[in-house]
Amino acid sequence: GENVEQHPSTLSVQEGDSAVIKCTYSDSASNYFPWYKQELGKRPQLIIDIRSNVGEKKDQRIAVTLNKTAKHFSLHITETQPEDSAVYFCAADLKTSYDKVIFGPGTSLSVIP
Amino acid sequence: SQTIHQWPATLVQPVGSPLSLECTVEGTSNPNLYWYRQAAGRGLQLLFYSVGIGQISSEVPQNLSASRPQDRQFILSSKKLLLSDSGFYLCAWIHRGRIPYGYTFGSGTRLTVV
């Protein structure tokens, strides 16, 4: 069935270091992969996304890569800052009749000053 | 611009009491609407989705129900709450054809059943 796995579940980095979160998906029909950031007690917010016809996308300190053959995609945050601390969710949009989005279980990122 | 409103922000309800959470979207028409639940420290579980007025589909069998009486209004209800219904409830919308296709979430309702 449809599934998105995400690793690691928790990640702690020193300020200024890089953080990498990896996800895999099961349904080869998926063609859109958004990433959400959820700060404590707040709603998830879309931070970056990638479509299946693109291998990499970058927006300032964050970048996403996609390997459609292997069904892997990753989030890279460089020069991490304390405000990057949050839970990050990867997701895969199955593009069914109602735009079903399957979320990974989340990664809790802590950036230590 | 499009906005999504969700209320109340917090709610404490006794076991066995009814529930009604409301979500409205402004600035768009014919959105797909979704209800998600997030247990403490956990991921996002899709509860219901709706592609139009009166069209509701359930992803997880439970004692909750949803209704869409108007194009931009989505309501989550329960006749009798259980302790396990506690959680952070999020409404989300997406406009088909909008690029990117990511969800926009409401601010959420934190429900505690006591």
mmCIF file with all atom_site columns, C-alpha atoms in Angstrom:
data_model
loop_
_atom_site.group_PDB
_atom_site.id
_atom_site.type_symbol
_atom_site.label_atom_id
_atom_site.label_alt_id
_atom_site.label_comp_id
_atom_site.label_asym_id
_atom_site.label_entity_id
_atom_site.label_seq_id
_atom_site.pdbx_PDB_ins_code
_atom_site.Cartn_x
_atom_site.Cartn_y
_atom_site.Cartn_z
_atom_site.occupancy
_atom_site.B_iso_or_equiv
_atom_site.pdbx_formal_charge
_atom_site.auth_seq_id
_atom_site.auth_comp_id
_atom_site.auth_asym_id
_atom_site.auth_atom_id
_atom_site.pdbx_PDB_model_num
ATOM 1   C CA . GLY A 1 1   ? 0.000   0.000  0.000   1.00 0.00 ? 1   GLY A CA 1
ATOM 2   C CA . GLU A 1 2   ? 0.933   3.649  0.039   1.00 0.00 ? 2   GLU A CA 1
ATOM 3   C CA . ASN A 1 3   ? 3.650   4.458  2.533   1.00 0.00 ? 3   ASN A CA 1
ATOM 4   C CA . VAL A 1 4   ? 6.288   7.107  3.203   1.00 0.00 ? 4   VAL A CA 1
ATOM 5   C CA . GLU A 1 5   ? 9.195   6.295  5.481   1.00 0.00 ? 5   GLU A CA 1
ATOM 6   C CA . GLN A 1 6   ? 11.369  8.978  7.032   1.00 0.00 ? 6   GLN A CA 1
ATOM 7   C CA . HIS A 1 7   ? 14.733  8.862  8.816   1.00 0.00 ? 7   HIS A CA 1
ATOM 8   C CA . PRO A 1 8   ? 16.016  9.766  11.294  1.00 0.00 ? 8   PRO A CA 1
ATOM 9   C CA . SER A 1 9   ? 13.170  10.300 13.737  1.00 0.00 ? 9   SER A CA 1
ATOM 10  C CA . THR A 1 10  ? 15.317  12.707 15.762  1.00 0.00 ? 10  THR A CA 1
ATOM 11  C CA . LEU A 1 11  ? 18.346  14.713 14.700  1.00 0.00 ? 11  LEU A CA 1
ATOM 12  C CA . SER A 1 12  ? 20.562  16.986 16.738  1.00 0.00 ? 12  SER A CA 1
ATOM 13  C CA . VAL A 1 13  ? 23.185  19.201 15.079  1.00 0.00 ? 13  VAL A CA 1
ATOM 14  C CA . GLN A 1 14  ? 25.449  22.036 16.113  1.00 0.00 ? 14  GLN A CA 1
ATOM 15  C CA . GLU A 1 15  ? 24.575  25.473 14.825  1.00 0.00 ? 15  GLU A CA 1
ATOM 16  C CA . GLY A 1 16  ? 26.252  26.018 11.476  1.00 0.00 ? 16  GLY A CA 1
ATOM 17  C CA . ASP A 1 17  ? 26.399  22.321 10.586  1.00 0.00 ? 17  ASP A CA 1
ATOM 18  C CA . SER A 1 18  ? 24.273  20.673 7.917   1.00 0.00 ? 18  SER A CA 1
ATOM 19  C CA . ALA A 1 19  ? 21.229  18.483 8.489   1.00 0.00 ? 19  ALA A CA 1
ATOM 20  C CA . VAL A 1 20  ? 19.935  15.801 6.150   1.00 0.00 ? 20  VAL A CA 1
ATOM 21  C CA . ILE A 1 21  ? 16.574  14.044 6.348   1.00 0.00 ? 21  ILE A CA 1
ATOM 22  C CA . LYS A 1 22  ? 15.821  11.118 4.081   1.00 0.00 ? 22  LYS A CA 1
ATOM 23  C CA . CYS A 1 23  ? 12.527  9.690  2.887   1.00 0.00 ? 23  CYS A CA 1
ATOM 24  C CA . THR A 1 24  ? 11.408  6.809  0.750   1.00 0.00 ? 24  THR A CA 1
ATOM 25  C CA . TYR A 1 25  ? 8.024   6.236  -0.818  1.00 0.00 ? 25  TYR A CA 1
ATOM 26  C CA . SER A 1 26  ? 6.299   3.119  -2.038  1.00 0.00 ? 26  SER A CA 1
ATOM 27  C CA . ASP A 1 27  ? 3.967   4.204  -4.827  1.00 0.00 ? 27  ASP A CA 1
ATOM 28  C CA . SER A 1 28  ? 5.764   4.753  -8.105  1.00 0.00 ? 28  SER A CA 1
ATOM 29  C CA . ALA A 1 29  ? 2.824   6.896  -9.292  1.00 0.00 ? 29  ALA A CA 1
ATOM 30  C CA . SER A 1 30  ? 3.801   9.671  -6.864  1.00 0.00 ? 30  SER A CA 1
ATOM 31  C CA . ASN A 1 31  ? 4.950   12.743 -8.747  1.00 0.00 ? 31  ASN A CA 1
ATOM 32  C CA . TYR A 1 32  ? 5.015   15.573 -6.229  1.00 0.00 ? 32  TYR A CA 1
ATOM 33  C CA . PHE A 1 33  ? 6.963   15.689 -2.967  1.00 0.00 ? 33  PHE A CA 1
ATOM 34  C CA . PRO A 1 34  ? 6.417   18.531 -0.507  1.00 0.00 ? 34  PRO A CA 1
ATOM 35  C CA . TRP A 1 35  ? 8.268   19.157 2.748   1.00 0.00 ? 35  TRP A CA 1
ATOM 36  C CA . TYR A 1 36  ? 6.606   20.727 5.766   1.00 0.00 ? 36  TYR A CA 1
ATOM 37  C CA . LYS A 1 37  ? 8.063   22.359 8.858   1.00 0.00 ? 37  LYS A CA 1
ATOM 38  C CA . GLN A 1 38  ? 6.062   22.322 12.080  1.00 0.00 ? 38  GLN A CA 1
ATOM 39  C CA . GLU A 1 39  ? 7.181   24.432 14.989  1.00 0.00 ? 39  GLU A CA 1
ATOM 40  C CA . LEU A 1 40  ? 5.993   23.490 18.446  1.00 0.00 ? 40  LEU A CA 1
ATOM 41  C CA . GLY A 1 41  ? 2.250   24.018 18.827  1.00 0.00 ? 41  GLY A CA 1
ATOM 42  C CA . LYS A 1 42  ? 1.834   25.431 15.337  1.00 0.00 ? 42  LYS A CA 1
ATOM 43  C CA . ARG A 1 43  ? 0.504   24.254 11.998  1.00 0.00 ? 43  ARG A CA 1
ATOM 44  C CA . PRO A 1 44  ? 2.726   22.532 9.436   1.00 0.00 ? 44  PRO A CA 1
ATOM 45  C CA . GLN A 1 45  ? 3.921   24.935 6.764   1.00 0.00 ? 45  GLN A CA 1
ATOM 46  C CA . LEU A 1 46  ? 5.164   24.115 3.307   1.00 0.00 ? 46  LEU A CA 1
ATOM 47  C CA . ILE A 1 47  ? 8.847   25.024 3.000   1.00 0.00 ? 47  ILE A CA 1
ATOM 48  C CA . ILE A 1 48  ? 9.889   23.476 -0.292  1.00 0.00 ? 48  ILE A CA 1
ATOM 49  C CA . ASP A 1 49  ? 8.653   20.937 -2.817  1.00 0.00 ? 49  ASP A CA 1
ATOM 50  C CA . ILE A 1 50  ? 9.899   19.035 -5.825  1.00 0.00 ? 50  ILE A CA 1
ATOM 51  C CA . ARG A 1 51  ? 8.225   17.438 -8.812  1.00 0.00 ? 51  ARG A CA 1
ATOM 52  C CA . SER A 1 52  ? 9.127   14.137 -10.352 1.00 0.00 ? 52  SER A CA 1
ATOM 53  C CA . ASN A 1 53  ? 10.581  15.696 -13.494 1.00 0.00 ? 53  ASN A CA 1
ATOM 54  C CA . VAL A 1 54  ? 13.258  17.495 -11.460 1.00 0.00 ? 54  VAL A CA 1
ATOM 55  C CA . GLY A 1 55  ? 16.211  15.949 -9.658  1.00 0.00 ? 55  GLY A CA 1
ATOM 56  C CA . GLU A 1 56  ? 17.135  18.807 -7.365  1.00 0.00 ? 56  GLU A CA 1
ATOM 57  C CA . LYS A 1 57  ? 15.721  22.114 -6.158  1.00 0.00 ? 57  LYS A CA 1
ATOM 58  C CA . LYS A 1 58  ? 17.315  24.733 -3.951  1.00 0.00 ? 58  LYS A CA 1
ATOM 59  C CA . ASP A 1 59  ? 15.958  27.685 -1.994  1.00 0.00 ? 59  ASP A CA 1
ATOM 60  C CA . GLN A 1 60  ? 18.606  29.582 -0.048  1.00 0.00 ? 60  GLN A CA 1
ATOM 61  C CA . ARG A 1 61  ? 19.796  27.230 2.746   1.00 0.00 ? 61  ARG A CA 1
ATOM 62  C CA . ILE A 1 62  ? 17.448  24.363 1.966   1.00 0.00 ? 62  ILE A CA 1
ATOM 63  C CA . ALA A 1 63  ? 17.556  21.938 -0.918  1.00 0.00 ? 63  ALA A CA 1
ATOM 64  C CA . VAL A 1 64  ? 15.681  18.821 -1.910  1.00 0.00 ? 64  VAL A CA 1
ATOM 65  C CA . THR A 1 65  ? 16.898  15.972 -4.063  1.00 0.00 ? 65  THR A CA 1
ATOM 66  C CA . LEU A 1 66  ? 14.825  13.278 -5.715  1.00 0.00 ? 66  LEU A CA 1
ATOM 67  C CA . ASN A 1 67  ? 15.856  9.894  -7.055  1.00 0.00 ? 67  ASN A CA 1
ATOM 68  C CA . LYS A 1 68  ? 12.697  8.647  -8.728  1.00 0.00 ? 68  LYS A CA 1
ATOM 69  C CA . THR A 1 69  ? 14.249  5.356  -9.790  1.00 0.00 ? 69  THR A CA 1
ATOM 70  C CA . ALA A 1 70  ? 15.139  4.485  -6.209  1.00 0.00 ? 70  ALA A CA 1
ATOM 71  C CA . LYS A 1 71  ? 12.042  6.243  -4.824  1.00 0.00 ? 71  LYS A CA 1
ATOM 72  C CA . HIS A 1 72  ? 14.164  8.306  -2.452  1.00 0.00 ? 72  HIS A CA 1
ATOM 73  C CA . PHE A 1 73  ? 14.036  12.004 -1.680  1.00 0.00 ? 73  PHE A CA 1
ATOM 74  C CA . SER A 1 74  ? 15.956  14.084 0.820   1.00 0.00 ? 74  SER A CA 1
ATOM 75  C CA . LEU A 1 75  ? 15.943  17.458 2.523   1.00 0.00 ? 75  LEU A CA 1
ATOM 76  C CA . HIS A 1 76  ? 19.253  19.231 3.072   1.00 0.00 ? 76  HIS A CA 1
ATOM 77  C CA . ILE A 1 77  ? 19.603  22.219 5.380   1.00 0.00 ? 77  ILE A CA 1
ATOM 78  C CA . THR A 1 78  ? 22.948  23.982 5.362   1.00 0.00 ? 78  THR A CA 1
ATOM 79  C CA . GLU A 1 79  ? 24.346  26.460 7.894   1.00 0.00 ? 79  GLU A CA 1
ATOM 80  C CA . THR A 1 80  ? 21.687  25.478 10.397  1.00 0.00 ? 80  THR A CA 1
ATOM 81  C CA . GLN A 1 81  ? 20.358  28.063 12.814  1.00 0.00 ? 81  GLN A CA 1
ATOM 82  C CA . PRO A 1 82  ? 18.438  27.651 16.098  1.00 0.00 ? 82  PRO A CA 1
ATOM 83  C CA . GLU A 1 83  ? 15.240  28.748 14.366  1.00 0.00 ? 83  GLU A CA 1
ATOM 84  C CA . ASP A 1 84  ? 15.510  25.697 12.133  1.00 0.00 ? 84  ASP A CA 1
ATOM 85  C CA . SER A 1 85  ? 14.606  23.579 15.176  1.00 0.00 ? 85  SER A CA 1
ATOM 86  C CA . ALA A 1 86  ? 11.223  21.989 14.439  1.00 0.00 ? 86  ALA A CA 1
ATOM 87  C CA . VAL A 1 87  ? 9.602   18.793 13.248  1.00 0.00 ? 87  VAL A CA 1
ATOM 88  C CA . TYR A 1 88  ? 9.980   18.212 9.525   1.00 0.00 ? 88  TYR A CA 1
ATOM 89  C CA . PHE A 1 89  ? 7.577   16.059 7.520   1.00 0.00 ? 89  PHE A CA 1
ATOM 90  C CA . CYS A 1 90  ? 8.196   14.733 4.074   1.00 0.00 ? 90  CYS A CA 1
ATOM 91  C CA . ALA A 1 91  ? 5.214   13.774 1.944   1.00 0.00 ? 91  ALA A CA 1
ATOM 92  C CA . ALA A 1 92  ? 4.227   12.268 -1.364  1.00 0.00 ? 92  ALA A CA 1
ATOM 93  C CA . ASP A 1 93  ? 1.223   13.426 -3.335  1.00 0.00 ? 93  ASP A CA 1
ATOM 94  C CA . LEU A 1 94  ? -0.381  10.477 -5.065  1.00 0.00 ? 94  LEU A CA 1
ATOM 95  C CA . LYS A 1 95  ? -2.386  12.717 -7.403  1.00 0.00 ? 95  LYS A CA 1
ATOM 96  C CA . THR A 1 96  ? -5.461  10.590 -7.049  1.00 0.00 ? 96  THR A CA 1
ATOM 97  C CA . SER A 1 97  ? -8.867  12.086 -7.729  1.00 0.00 ? 97  SER A CA 1
ATOM 98  C CA . TYR A 1 98  ? -8.647  14.064 -4.501  1.00 0.00 ? 98  TYR A CA 1
ATOM 99  C CA . ASP A 1 99  ? -4.943  14.868 -4.297  1.00 0.00 ? 99  ASP A CA 1
ATOM 100 C CA . LYS A 1 100 ? -4.147  12.449 -1.504  1.00 0.00 ? 100 LYS A CA 1
ATOM 101 C CA . VAL A 1 101 ? -0.969  13.302 0.385   1.00 0.00 ? 101 VAL A CA 1
ATOM 102 C CA . ILE A 1 102 ? 0.835   10.677 2.443   1.00 0.00 ? 102 ILE A CA 1
ATOM 103 C CA . PHE A 1 103 ? 3.061   12.067 5.187   1.00 0.00 ? 103 PHE A CA 1
ATOM 104 C CA . GLY A 1 104 ? 6.161   10.553 6.681   1.00 0.00 ? 104 GLY A CA 1
ATOM 105 C CA . PRO A 1 105 ? 6.246   10.157 10.474  1.00 0.00 ? 105 PRO A CA 1
ATOM 106 C CA . GLY A 1 106 ? 8.372   13.268 10.966  1.00 0.00 ? 106 GLY A CA 1
ATOM 107 C CA . THR A 1 107 ? 11.897  14.186 12.064  1.00 0.00 ? 107 THR A CA 1
ATOM 108 C CA . SER A 1 108 ? 12.465  16.268 15.149  1.00 0.00 ? 108 SER A CA 1
ATOM 109 C CA . LEU A 1 109 ? 15.450  18.522 14.408  1.00 0.00 ? 109 LEU A CA 1
ATOM 110 C CA . SER A 1 110 ? 17.260  20.297 17.222  1.00 0.00 ? 110 SER A CA 1
ATOM 111 C CA . VAL A 1 111 ? 19.917  22.872 16.395  1.00 0.00 ? 111 VAL A CA 1
ATOM 112 C CA . ILE A 1 112 ? 22.209  23.453 19.349  1.00 0.00 ? 112 ILE A CA 1
ATOM 113 C CA . PRO A 1 113 ? 23.574  27.005 19.654  1.00 0.00 ? 113 PRO A CA 1
ATOM 114 C CA . SER B 2 1   ? -5.548  36.047 -1.325  1.00 0.00 ? 1   SER B CA 1
ATOM 115 C CA . GLN B 2 2   ? -6.647  32.708 0.004   1.00 0.00 ? 2   GLN B CA 1
ATOM 116 C CA . THR B 2 3   ? -6.973  32.178 3.747   1.00 0.00 ? 3   THR B CA 1
ATOM 117 C CA . ILE B 2 4   ? -8.189  29.338 5.898   1.00 0.00 ? 4   ILE B CA 1
ATOM 118 C CA . HIS B 2 5   ? -9.868  29.824 9.247   1.00 0.00 ? 5   HIS B CA 1
ATOM 119 C CA . GLN B 2 6   ? -10.270 27.192 11.894  1.00 0.00 ? 6   GLN B CA 1
ATOM 120 C CA . TRP B 2 7   ? -11.892 27.441 15.319  1.00 0.00 ? 7   TRP B CA 1
ATOM 121 C CA . PRO B 2 8   ? -11.830 27.108 18.214  1.00 0.00 ? 8   PRO B CA 1
ATOM 122 C CA . ALA B 2 9   ? -8.089  27.159 18.878  1.00 0.00 ? 9   ALA B CA 1
ATOM 123 C CA . THR B 2 10  ? -8.333  25.071 22.044  1.00 0.00 ? 10  THR B CA 1
ATOM 124 C CA . LEU B 2 11  ? -11.081 22.964 23.497  1.00 0.00 ? 11  LEU B CA 1
ATOM 125 C CA . VAL B 2 12  ? -11.447 20.876 26.659  1.00 0.00 ? 12  VAL B CA 1
ATOM 126 C CA . GLN B 2 13  ? -14.396 18.524 26.574  1.00 0.00 ? 13  GLN B CA 1
ATOM 127 C CA . PRO B 2 14  ? -15.585 15.737 28.891  1.00 0.00 ? 14  PRO B CA 1
ATOM 128 C CA . VAL B 2 15  ? -15.845 12.167 27.681  1.00 0.00 ? 15  VAL B CA 1
ATOM 129 C CA . GLY B 2 16  ? -19.220 11.522 26.086  1.00 0.00 ? 16  GLY B CA 1
ATOM 130 C CA . SER B 2 17  ? -19.847 15.134 25.119  1.00 0.00 ? 17  SER B CA 1
ATOM 131 C CA . PRO B 2 18  ? -20.464 16.231 21.495  1.00 0.00 ? 18  PRO B CA 1
ATOM 132 C CA . LEU B 2 19  ? -17.933 17.994 19.287  1.00 0.00 ? 19  LEU B CA 1
ATOM 133 C CA . SER B 2 20  ? -18.131 20.471 16.443  1.00 0.00 ? 20  SER B CA 1
ATOM 134 C CA . LEU B 2 21  ? -15.049 21.977 14.810  1.00 0.00 ? 21  LEU B CA 1
ATOM 135 C CA . GLU B 2 22  ? -15.406 24.354 11.903  1.00 0.00 ? 22  GLU B CA 1
ATOM 136 C CA . CYS B 2 23  ? -13.132 25.289 9.048   1.00 0.00 ? 23  CYS B CA 1
ATOM 137 C CA . THR B 2 24  ? -13.735 27.865 6.334   1.00 0.00 ? 24  THR B CA 1
ATOM 138 C CA . VAL B 2 25  ? -11.697 28.891 3.335   1.00 0.00 ? 25  VAL B CA 1
ATOM 139 C CA . GLU B 2 26  ? -11.743 32.323 1.744   1.00 0.00 ? 26  GLU B CA 1
ATOM 140 C CA . GLY B 2 27  ? -10.552 33.580 -1.580  1.00 0.00 ? 27  GLY B CA 1
ATOM 141 C CA . THR B 2 28  ? -11.048 30.435 -3.606  1.00 0.00 ? 28  THR B CA 1
ATOM 142 C CA . SER B 2 29  ? -13.806 28.207 -4.906  1.00 0.00 ? 29  SER B CA 1
ATOM 143 C CA . ASN B 2 30  ? -14.261 24.468 -5.168  1.00 0.00 ? 30  ASN B CA 1
ATOM 144 C CA . PRO B 2 31  ? -11.299 23.545 -2.974  1.00 0.00 ? 31  PRO B CA 1
ATOM 145 C CA . ASN B 2 32  ? -10.493 20.040 -1.841  1.00 0.00 ? 32  ASN B CA 1
ATOM 146 C CA . LEU B 2 33  ? -10.814 20.045 1.952   1.00 0.00 ? 33  LEU B CA 1
ATOM 147 C CA . TYR B 2 34  ? -9.231  17.728 4.489   1.00 0.00 ? 34  TYR B CA 1
ATOM 148 C CA . TRP B 2 35  ? -9.332  16.981 8.212   1.00 0.00 ? 35  TRP B CA 1
ATOM 149 C CA . TYR B 2 36  ? -6.168  15.650 9.831   1.00 0.00 ? 36  TYR B CA 1
ATOM 150 C CA . ARG B 2 37  ? -5.489  14.626 13.396  1.00 0.00 ? 37  ARG B CA 1
ATOM 151 C CA . GLN B 2 38  ? -2.112  14.723 15.090  1.00 0.00 ? 38  GLN B CA 1
ATOM 152 C CA . ALA B 2 39  ? -1.661  12.907 18.400  1.00 0.00 ? 39  ALA B CA 1
ATOM 153 C CA . ALA B 2 40  ? 0.928   14.373 20.781  1.00 0.00 ? 40  ALA B CA 1
ATOM 154 C CA . GLY B 2 41  ? 4.392   13.945 19.303  1.00 0.00 ? 41  GLY B CA 1
ATOM 155 C CA . ARG B 2 42  ? 3.087   11.961 16.382  1.00 0.00 ? 42  ARG B CA 1
ATOM 156 C CA . GLY B 2 43  ? 2.513   12.320 12.662  1.00 0.00 ? 43  GLY B CA 1
ATOM 157 C CA . LEU B 2 44  ? -0.445  13.456 10.610  1.00 0.00 ? 44  LEU B CA 1
ATOM 158 C CA . GLN B 2 45  ? -3.386  11.108 10.194  1.00 0.00 ? 45  GLN B CA 1
ATOM 159 C CA . LEU B 2 46  ? -5.907  11.844 7.451   1.00 0.00 ? 46  LEU B CA 1
ATOM 160 C CA . LEU B 2 47  ? -9.446  11.554 8.807   1.00 0.00 ? 47  LEU B CA 1
ATOM 161 C CA . PHE B 2 48  ? -11.745 12.894 6.079   1.00 0.00 ? 48  PHE B CA 1
ATOM 162 C CA . TYR B 2 49  ? -11.553 14.579 2.712   1.00 0.00 ? 49  TYR B CA 1
ATOM 163 C CA . SER B 2 50  ? -14.112 16.323 0.555   1.00 0.00 ? 50  SER B CA 1
ATOM 164 C CA . VAL B 2 51  ? -14.008 17.231 -3.137  1.00 0.00 ? 51  VAL B CA 1
ATOM 165 C CA . GLY B 2 52  ? -17.322 19.116 -3.118  1.00 0.00 ? 52  GLY B CA 1
ATOM 166 C CA . ILE B 2 53  ? -20.492 20.063 -1.261  1.00 0.00 ? 53  ILE B CA 1
ATOM 167 C CA . GLY B 2 54  ? -22.009 17.063 0.456   1.00 0.00 ? 54  GLY B CA 1
ATOM 168 C CA . GLN B 2 55  ? -19.167 14.782 -0.695  1.00 0.00 ? 55  GLN B CA 1
ATOM 169 C CA . ILE B 2 56  ? -17.337 13.258 2.242   1.00 0.00 ? 56  ILE B CA 1
ATOM 170 C CA . SER B 2 57  ? -14.953 10.328 2.302   1.00 0.00 ? 57  SER B CA 1
ATOM 171 C CA . SER B 2 58  ? -13.532 8.736  5.417   1.00 0.00 ? 58  SER B CA 1
ATOM 172 C CA . GLU B 2 59  ? -10.033 7.365  5.671   1.00 0.00 ? 59  GLU B CA 1
ATOM 173 C CA . VAL B 2 60  ? -10.224 5.914  9.174   1.00 0.00 ? 60  VAL B CA 1
ATOM 174 C CA . PRO B 2 61  ? -13.318 4.355  10.808  1.00 0.00 ? 61  PRO B CA 1
ATOM 175 C CA . GLN B 2 62  ? -14.044 6.047  14.121  1.00 0.00 ? 62  GLN B CA 1
ATOM 176 C CA . ASN B 2 63  ? -16.721 7.878  16.050  1.00 0.00 ? 63  ASN B CA 1
ATOM 177 C CA . LEU B 2 64  ? -16.075 11.109 14.161  1.00 0.00 ? 64  LEU B CA 1
ATOM 178 C CA . SER B 2 65  ? -17.991 12.425 11.181  1.00 0.00 ? 65  SER B CA 1
ATOM 179 C CA . ALA B 2 66  ? -17.576 15.305 8.751   1.00 0.00 ? 66  ALA B CA 1
ATOM 180 C CA . SER B 2 67  ? -19.896 17.449 6.700   1.00 0.00 ? 67  SER B CA 1
ATOM 181 C CA . ARG B 2 68  ? -19.530 20.048 3.970   1.00 0.00 ? 68  ARG B CA 1
ATOM 182 C CA . PRO B 2 69  ? -22.705 22.119 3.906   1.00 0.00 ? 69  PRO B CA 1
ATOM 183 C CA . GLN B 2 70  ? -21.175 24.875 1.752   1.00 0.00 ? 70  GLN B CA 1
ATOM 184 C CA . ASP B 2 71  ? -18.404 25.011 -0.824  1.00 0.00 ? 71  ASP B CA 1
ATOM 185 C CA . ARG B 2 72  ? -15.864 26.555 1.533   1.00 0.00 ? 72  ARG B CA 1
ATOM 186 C CA . GLN B 2 73  ? -17.053 25.165 4.868   1.00 0.00 ? 73  GLN B CA 1
ATOM 187 C CA . PHE B 2 74  ? -15.938 21.880 6.418   1.00 0.00 ? 74  PHE B CA 1
ATOM 188 C CA . ILE B 2 75  ? -17.171 20.644 9.794   1.00 0.00 ? 75  ILE B CA 1
ATOM 189 C CA . LEU B 2 76  ? -15.843 17.860 11.983  1.00 0.00 ? 76  LEU B CA 1
ATOM 190 C CA . SER B 2 77  ? -18.279 16.400 14.507  1.00 0.00 ? 77  SER B CA 1
ATOM 191 C CA . SER B 2 78  ? -18.747 13.741 17.103  1.00 0.00 ? 78  SER B CA 1
ATOM 192 C CA . LYS B 2 79  ? -21.820 12.724 19.049  1.00 0.00 ? 79  LYS B CA 1
ATOM 193 C CA . LYS B 2 80  ? -19.850 11.277 21.960  1.00 0.00 ? 80  LYS B CA 1
ATOM 194 C CA . LEU B 2 81  ? -16.160 11.988 22.489  1.00 0.00 ? 81  LEU B CA 1
ATOM 195 C CA . LEU B 2 82  ? -13.693 9.345  23.645  1.00 0.00 ? 82  LEU B CA 1
ATOM 196 C CA . LEU B 2 83  ? -10.444 9.922  25.517  1.00 0.00 ? 83  LEU B CA 1
ATOM 197 C CA . SER B 2 84  ? -8.614  8.722  22.413  1.00 0.00 ? 84  SER B CA 1
ATOM 198 C CA . ASP B 2 85  ? -10.086 11.617 20.423  1.00 0.00 ? 85  ASP B CA 1
ATOM 199 C CA . SER B 2 86  ? -7.674  14.016 22.113  1.00 0.00 ? 86  SER B CA 1
ATOM 200 C CA . GLY B 2 87  ? -5.219  15.577 19.711  1.00 0.00 ? 87  GLY B CA 1
ATOM 201 C CA . PHE B 2 88  ? -4.397  18.464 17.408  1.00 0.00 ? 88  PHE B CA 1
ATOM 202 C CA . TYR B 2 89  ? -6.972  18.725 14.626  1.00 0.00 ? 89  TYR B CA 1
ATOM 203 C CA . LEU B 2 90  ? -5.935  20.407 11.425  1.00 0.00 ? 90  LEU B CA 1
ATOM 204 C CA . CYS B 2 91  ? -8.048  21.458 8.501   1.00 0.00 ? 91  CYS B CA 1
ATOM 205 C CA . ALA B 2 92  ? -6.309  21.795 5.155   1.00 0.00 ? 92  ALA B CA 1
ATOM 206 C CA . TRP B 2 93  ? -7.217  22.808 1.622   1.00 0.00 ? 93  TRP B CA 1
ATOM 207 C CA . ILE B 2 94  ? -5.815  22.508 -1.803  1.00 0.00 ? 94  ILE B CA 1
ATOM 208 C CA . HIS B 2 95  ? -6.964  24.083 -5.028  1.00 0.00 ? 95  HIS B CA 1
ATOM 209 C CA . ARG B 2 96  ? -6.727  21.671 -7.867  1.00 0.00 ? 96  ARG B CA 1
ATOM 210 C CA . GLY B 2 97  ? -4.733  23.196 -10.633 1.00 0.00 ? 97  GLY B CA 1
ATOM 211 C CA . ARG B 2 98  ? -2.777  25.453 -8.298  1.00 0.00 ? 98  ARG B CA 1
ATOM 212 C CA . ILE B 2 99  ? 0.952   25.091 -8.574  1.00 0.00 ? 99  ILE B CA 1
ATOM 213 C CA . PRO B 2 100 ? 2.462   23.885 -6.319  1.00 0.00 ? 100 PRO B CA 1
ATOM 214 C CA . TYR B 2 101 ? -0.080  21.390 -5.069  1.00 0.00 ? 101 TYR B CA 1
ATOM 215 C CA . GLY B 2 102 ? 0.892   21.558 -1.429  1.00 0.00 ? 102 GLY B CA 1
ATOM 216 C CA . TYR B 2 103 ? -1.662  21.758 1.314   1.00 0.00 ? 103 TYR B CA 1
ATOM 217 C CA . THR B 2 104 ? -2.351  24.922 3.251   1.00 0.00 ? 104 THR B CA 1
ATOM 218 C CA . PHE B 2 105 ? -3.223  24.088 6.837   1.00 0.00 ? 105 PHE B CA 1
ATOM 219 C CA . GLY B 2 106 ? -5.445  25.973 9.232   1.00 0.00 ? 106 GLY B CA 1
ATOM 220 C CA . SER B 2 107 ? -4.074  27.032 12.599  1.00 0.00 ? 107 SER B CA 1
ATOM 221 C CA . GLY B 2 108 ? -5.476  23.919 14.259  1.00 0.00 ? 108 GLY B CA 1
ATOM 222 C CA . THR B 2 109 ? -7.668  23.036 17.219  1.00 0.00 ? 109 THR B CA 1
ATOM 223 C CA . ARG B 2 110 ? -6.071  21.448 20.244  1.00 0.00 ? 110 ARG B CA 1
ATOM 224 C CA . LEU B 2 111 ? -8.693  19.124 21.727  1.00 0.00 ? 111 LEU B CA 1
ATOM 225 C CA . THR B 2 112 ? -8.321  17.592 25.161  1.00 0.00 ? 112 THR B CA 1
ATOM 226 C CA . VAL B 2 113 ? -10.914 15.061 26.221  1.00 0.00 ? 113 VAL B CA 1
ATOM 227 C CA . VAL B 2 114 ? -11.070 14.655 29.985  1.00 0.00 ? 114 VAL B CA 1
#
